[in-house]
Amino acid sequence: MRLVPFVLAALLVLVQAELWLGKGGVPHVMALQSELAAQQAANDVLRARNERTQAEVADLKEGLEMVEEKARRELGMVRPDETLVVVSGTRR
Protein backbone atom coordinates (compact mmCIF):
# COMPACT_ATOMS: atom_id res chain seq x y z
CA MET A 1 0.00 0.00 0.00
CA ARG A 2 2.94 2.36 0.47
CA LEU A 3 3.70 2.08 -3.26
CA VAL A 4 0.46 3.76 -4.39
CA PRO A 5 1.33 7.30 -3.21
CA PHE A 6 4.75 7.08 -4.90
CA VAL A 7 3.19 5.90 -8.18
CA LEU A 8 0.61 8.69 -8.03
CA ALA A 9 3.33 11.25 -7.26
CA ALA A 10 5.41 9.95 -10.18
CA LEU A 11 2.41 10.22 -12.51
CA LEU A 12 1.75 13.74 -11.27
CA VAL A 13 5.37 14.71 -11.95
CA LEU A 14 5.16 13.16 -15.41
CA VAL A 15 1.98 15.08 -16.25
CA GLN A 16 3.46 18.33 -14.94
CA ALA A 17 6.68 17.78 -16.91
CA GLU A 18 4.67 17.28 -20.09
CA LEU A 19 2.67 20.41 -19.33
CA TRP A 20 5.73 22.58 -18.74
CA LEU A 21 8.22 21.07 -21.17
CA GLY A 22 6.17 19.22 -23.81
CA LYS A 23 4.86 20.26 -27.22
CA GLY A 24 2.08 22.41 -25.77
CA GLY A 25 4.21 23.59 -22.87
CA VAL A 26 5.19 27.03 -21.75
CA PRO A 27 8.34 27.40 -23.91
CA HIS A 28 6.46 26.40 -27.04
CA VAL A 29 3.62 28.80 -26.27
CA MET A 30 6.11 31.61 -25.60
CA ALA A 31 7.82 30.93 -28.94
CA LEU A 32 4.46 31.00 -30.72
CA GLN A 33 3.55 34.28 -29.02
CA SER A 34 6.85 35.76 -30.14
CA GLU A 35 6.23 34.59 -33.72
CA LEU A 36 2.73 36.03 -33.60
CA ALA A 37 4.00 39.42 -32.41
CA ALA A 38 6.61 39.50 -35.19
CA GLN A 39 4.01 38.59 -37.81
CA GLN A 40 1.60 41.24 -36.51
CA ALA A 41 4.37 43.86 -36.71
CA ALA A 42 5.14 42.80 -40.29
CA ASN A 43 1.42 42.96 -41.12
CA ASP A 44 1.20 46.48 -39.67
CA VAL A 45 4.12 47.61 -41.83
CA LEU A 46 2.55 46.09 -44.94
CA ARG A 47 -0.87 47.52 -44.07
CA ALA A 48 0.64 51.00 -43.81
CA ARG A 49 2.41 50.48 -47.15
CA ASN A 50 -0.86 49.42 -48.76
CA GLU A 51 -2.63 52.50 -47.39
CA ARG A 52 0.13 54.77 -48.76
CA THR A 53 -0.11 53.06 -52.15
CA GLN A 54 -3.90 53.40 -52.22
CA ALA A 55 -3.61 57.09 -51.33
CA GLU A 56 -1.02 57.56 -54.08
CA VAL A 57 -3.27 55.87 -56.63
CA ALA A 58 -6.20 58.04 -55.57
CA ASP A 59 -4.03 61.17 -55.84
CA LEU A 60 -2.85 60.17 -59.30
CA LYS A 61 -6.39 59.51 -60.48
CA GLU A 62 -7.64 62.77 -59.05
CA GLY A 63 -4.56 64.59 -60.28
CA LEU A 64 -5.13 63.42 -63.84
CA GLU A 65 -8.71 64.60 -63.69
CA MET A 66 -7.57 68.00 -62.44
CA VAL A 67 -4.94 68.27 -65.16
CA GLU A 68 -7.48 67.30 -67.82
CA GLU A 69 -10.01 69.82 -66.51
CA LYS A 70 -7.40 72.59 -66.47
CA ALA A 71 -6.23 71.72 -70.01
CA ARG A 72 -9.80 71.80 -71.27
CA ARG A 73 -10.70 75.09 -69.58
CA GLU A 74 -7.50 77.08 -70.01
CA LEU A 75 -6.05 75.63 -73.21
CA GLY A 76 -9.22 74.58 -75.01
CA MET A 77 -7.92 71.04 -75.45
CA VAL A 78 -10.31 68.29 -76.50
CA ARG A 79 -10.14 64.55 -76.89
CA PRO A 80 -9.81 63.13 -80.41
CA ASP A 81 -13.45 62.01 -80.49
CA GLU A 82 -14.88 65.30 -79.20
CA THR A 83 -15.89 68.51 -80.89
CA LEU A 84 -15.20 71.84 -79.24
CA VAL A 85 -18.05 74.33 -79.33
CA VAL A 86 -17.27 77.84 -78.15
CA VAL A 87 -20.14 80.08 -77.21
CA SER A 88 -19.09 83.72 -77.04
CA GLY A 89 -21.09 86.29 -75.09
CA THR A 90 -24.84 86.27 -74.67
CA ARG A 91 -27.33 88.55 -76.45
CA ARG A 92 -29.89 90.51 -74.54
mmCIF file of C-alpha atoms in Angstrom:
data_model
loop_
_atom_site.group_PDB
_atom_site.id
_atom_site.type_symbol
_atom_site.label_atom_id
_atom_site.label_comp_id
_atom_site.label_asym_id
_atom_site.label_seq_id
_atom_site.Cartn_x
_atom_site.Cartn_y
_atom_site.Cartn_z
ATOM 1 C CA MET A 1 0.000 0.000 0.000
ATOM 2 C CA ARG A 2 2.939 2.357 0.474
ATOM 3 C CA LEU A 3 3.701 2.076 -3.255
ATOM 4 C CA VAL A 4 0.456 3.758 -4.391
ATOM 5 C CA PRO A 5 1.332 7.305 -3.207
ATOM 6 C CA PHE A 6 4.754 7.077 -4.905
ATOM 7 C CA VAL A 7 3.193 5.895 -8.177
ATOM 8 C CA LEU A 8 0.613 8.692 -8.025
ATOM 9 C CA ALA A 9 3.329 11.253 -7.261
ATOM 10 C CA ALA A 10 5.408 9.955 -10.184
ATOM 11 C CA LEU A 11 2.409 10.222 -12.510
ATOM 12 C CA LEU A 12 1.747 13.739 -11.269
ATOM 13 C CA VAL A 13 5.372 14.713 -11.946
ATOM 14 C CA LEU A 14 5.164 13.161 -15.414
ATOM 15 C CA VAL A 15 1.982 15.085 -16.253
ATOM 16 C CA GLN A 16 3.464 18.329 -14.936
ATOM 17 C CA ALA A 17 6.682 17.776 -16.909
ATOM 18 C CA GLU A 18 4.673 17.278 -20.091
ATOM 19 C CA LEU A 19 2.669 20.413 -19.333
ATOM 20 C CA TRP A 20 5.730 22.581 -18.742
ATOM 21 C CA LEU A 21 8.224 21.067 -21.173
ATOM 22 C CA GLY A 22 6.168 19.221 -23.808
ATOM 23 C CA LYS A 23 4.856 20.265 -27.225
ATOM 24 C CA GLY A 24 2.077 22.408 -25.766
ATOM 25 C CA GLY A 25 4.210 23.586 -22.872
ATOM 26 C CA VAL A 26 5.186 27.032 -21.747
ATOM 27 C CA PRO A 27 8.344 27.403 -23.907
ATOM 28 C CA HIS A 28 6.461 26.397 -27.037
ATOM 29 C CA VAL A 29 3.622 28.803 -26.267
ATOM 30 C CA MET A 30 6.107 31.608 -25.600
ATOM 31 C CA ALA A 31 7.824 30.930 -28.935
ATOM 32 C CA LEU A 32 4.463 31.002 -30.720
ATOM 33 C CA GLN A 33 3.546 34.278 -29.023
ATOM 34 C CA SER A 34 6.853 35.758 -30.139
ATOM 35 C CA GLU A 35 6.225 34.590 -33.716
ATOM 36 C CA LEU A 36 2.730 36.034 -33.599
ATOM 37 C CA ALA A 37 4.002 39.416 -32.407
ATOM 38 C CA ALA A 38 6.614 39.499 -35.186
ATOM 39 C CA GLN A 39 4.008 38.593 -37.810
ATOM 40 C CA GLN A 40 1.600 41.236 -36.506
ATOM 41 C CA ALA A 41 4.369 43.856 -36.708
ATOM 42 C CA ALA A 42 5.139 42.797 -40.287
ATOM 43 C CA ASN A 43 1.423 42.961 -41.122
ATOM 44 C CA ASP A 44 1.200 46.478 -39.672
ATOM 45 C CA VAL A 45 4.121 47.615 -41.832
ATOM 46 C CA LEU A 46 2.553 46.091 -44.941
ATOM 47 C CA ARG A 47 -0.868 47.517 -44.074
ATOM 48 C CA ALA A 48 0.640 51.003 -43.813
ATOM 49 C CA ARG A 49 2.411 50.477 -47.145
ATOM 50 C CA ASN A 50 -0.865 49.421 -48.764
ATOM 51 C CA GLU A 51 -2.625 52.501 -47.391
ATOM 52 C CA ARG A 52 0.128 54.765 -48.762
ATOM 53 C CA THR A 53 -0.112 53.062 -52.146
ATOM 54 C CA GLN A 54 -3.902 53.402 -52.216
ATOM 55 C CA ALA A 55 -3.608 57.090 -51.327
ATOM 56 C CA GLU A 56 -1.023 57.561 -54.076
ATOM 57 C CA VAL A 57 -3.270 55.869 -56.632
ATOM 58 C CA ALA A 58 -6.201 58.038 -55.566
ATOM 59 C CA ASP A 59 -4.034 61.175 -55.841
ATOM 60 C CA LEU A 60 -2.849 60.169 -59.299
ATOM 61 C CA LYS A 61 -6.390 59.505 -60.483
ATOM 62 C CA GLU A 62 -7.643 62.772 -59.049
ATOM 63 C CA GLY A 63 -4.559 64.587 -60.275
ATOM 64 C CA LEU A 64 -5.126 63.424 -63.835
ATOM 65 C CA GLU A 65 -8.706 64.600 -63.693
ATOM 66 C CA MET A 66 -7.575 68.004 -62.438
ATOM 67 C CA VAL A 67 -4.937 68.266 -65.161
ATOM 68 C CA GLU A 68 -7.478 67.300 -67.820
ATOM 69 C CA GLU A 69 -10.007 69.816 -66.508
ATOM 70 C CA LYS A 70 -7.403 72.587 -66.468
ATOM 71 C CA ALA A 71 -6.232 71.717 -70.008
ATOM 72 C CA ARG A 72 -9.798 71.800 -71.270
ATOM 73 C CA ARG A 73 -10.704 75.085 -69.576
ATOM 74 C CA GLU A 74 -7.500 77.079 -70.008
ATOM 75 C CA LEU A 75 -6.053 75.627 -73.212
ATOM 76 C CA GLY A 76 -9.219 74.583 -75.012
ATOM 77 C CA MET A 77 -7.920 71.042 -75.452
ATOM 78 C CA VAL A 78 -10.314 68.290 -76.500
ATOM 79 C CA ARG A 79 -10.136 64.547 -76.894
ATOM 80 C CA PRO A 80 -9.814 63.134 -80.408
ATOM 81 C CA ASP A 81 -13.451 62.005 -80.495
ATOM 82 C CA GLU A 82 -14.879 65.302 -79.195
ATOM 83 C CA THR A 83 -15.889 68.515 -80.895
ATOM 84 C CA LEU A 84 -15.196 71.842 -79.237
ATOM 85 C CA VAL A 85 -18.049 74.329 -79.329
ATOM 86 C CA VAL A 86 -17.273 77.835 -78.149
ATOM 87 C CA VAL A 87 -20.138 80.085 -77.211
ATOM 88 C CA SER A 88 -19.092 83.722 -77.040
ATOM 89 C CA GLY A 89 -21.092 86.285 -75.086
ATOM 90 C CA THR A 90 -24.841 86.267 -74.665
ATOM 91 C CA ARG A 91 -27.331 88.550 -76.450
ATOM 92 C CA ARG A 92 -29.892 90.508 -74.536
#
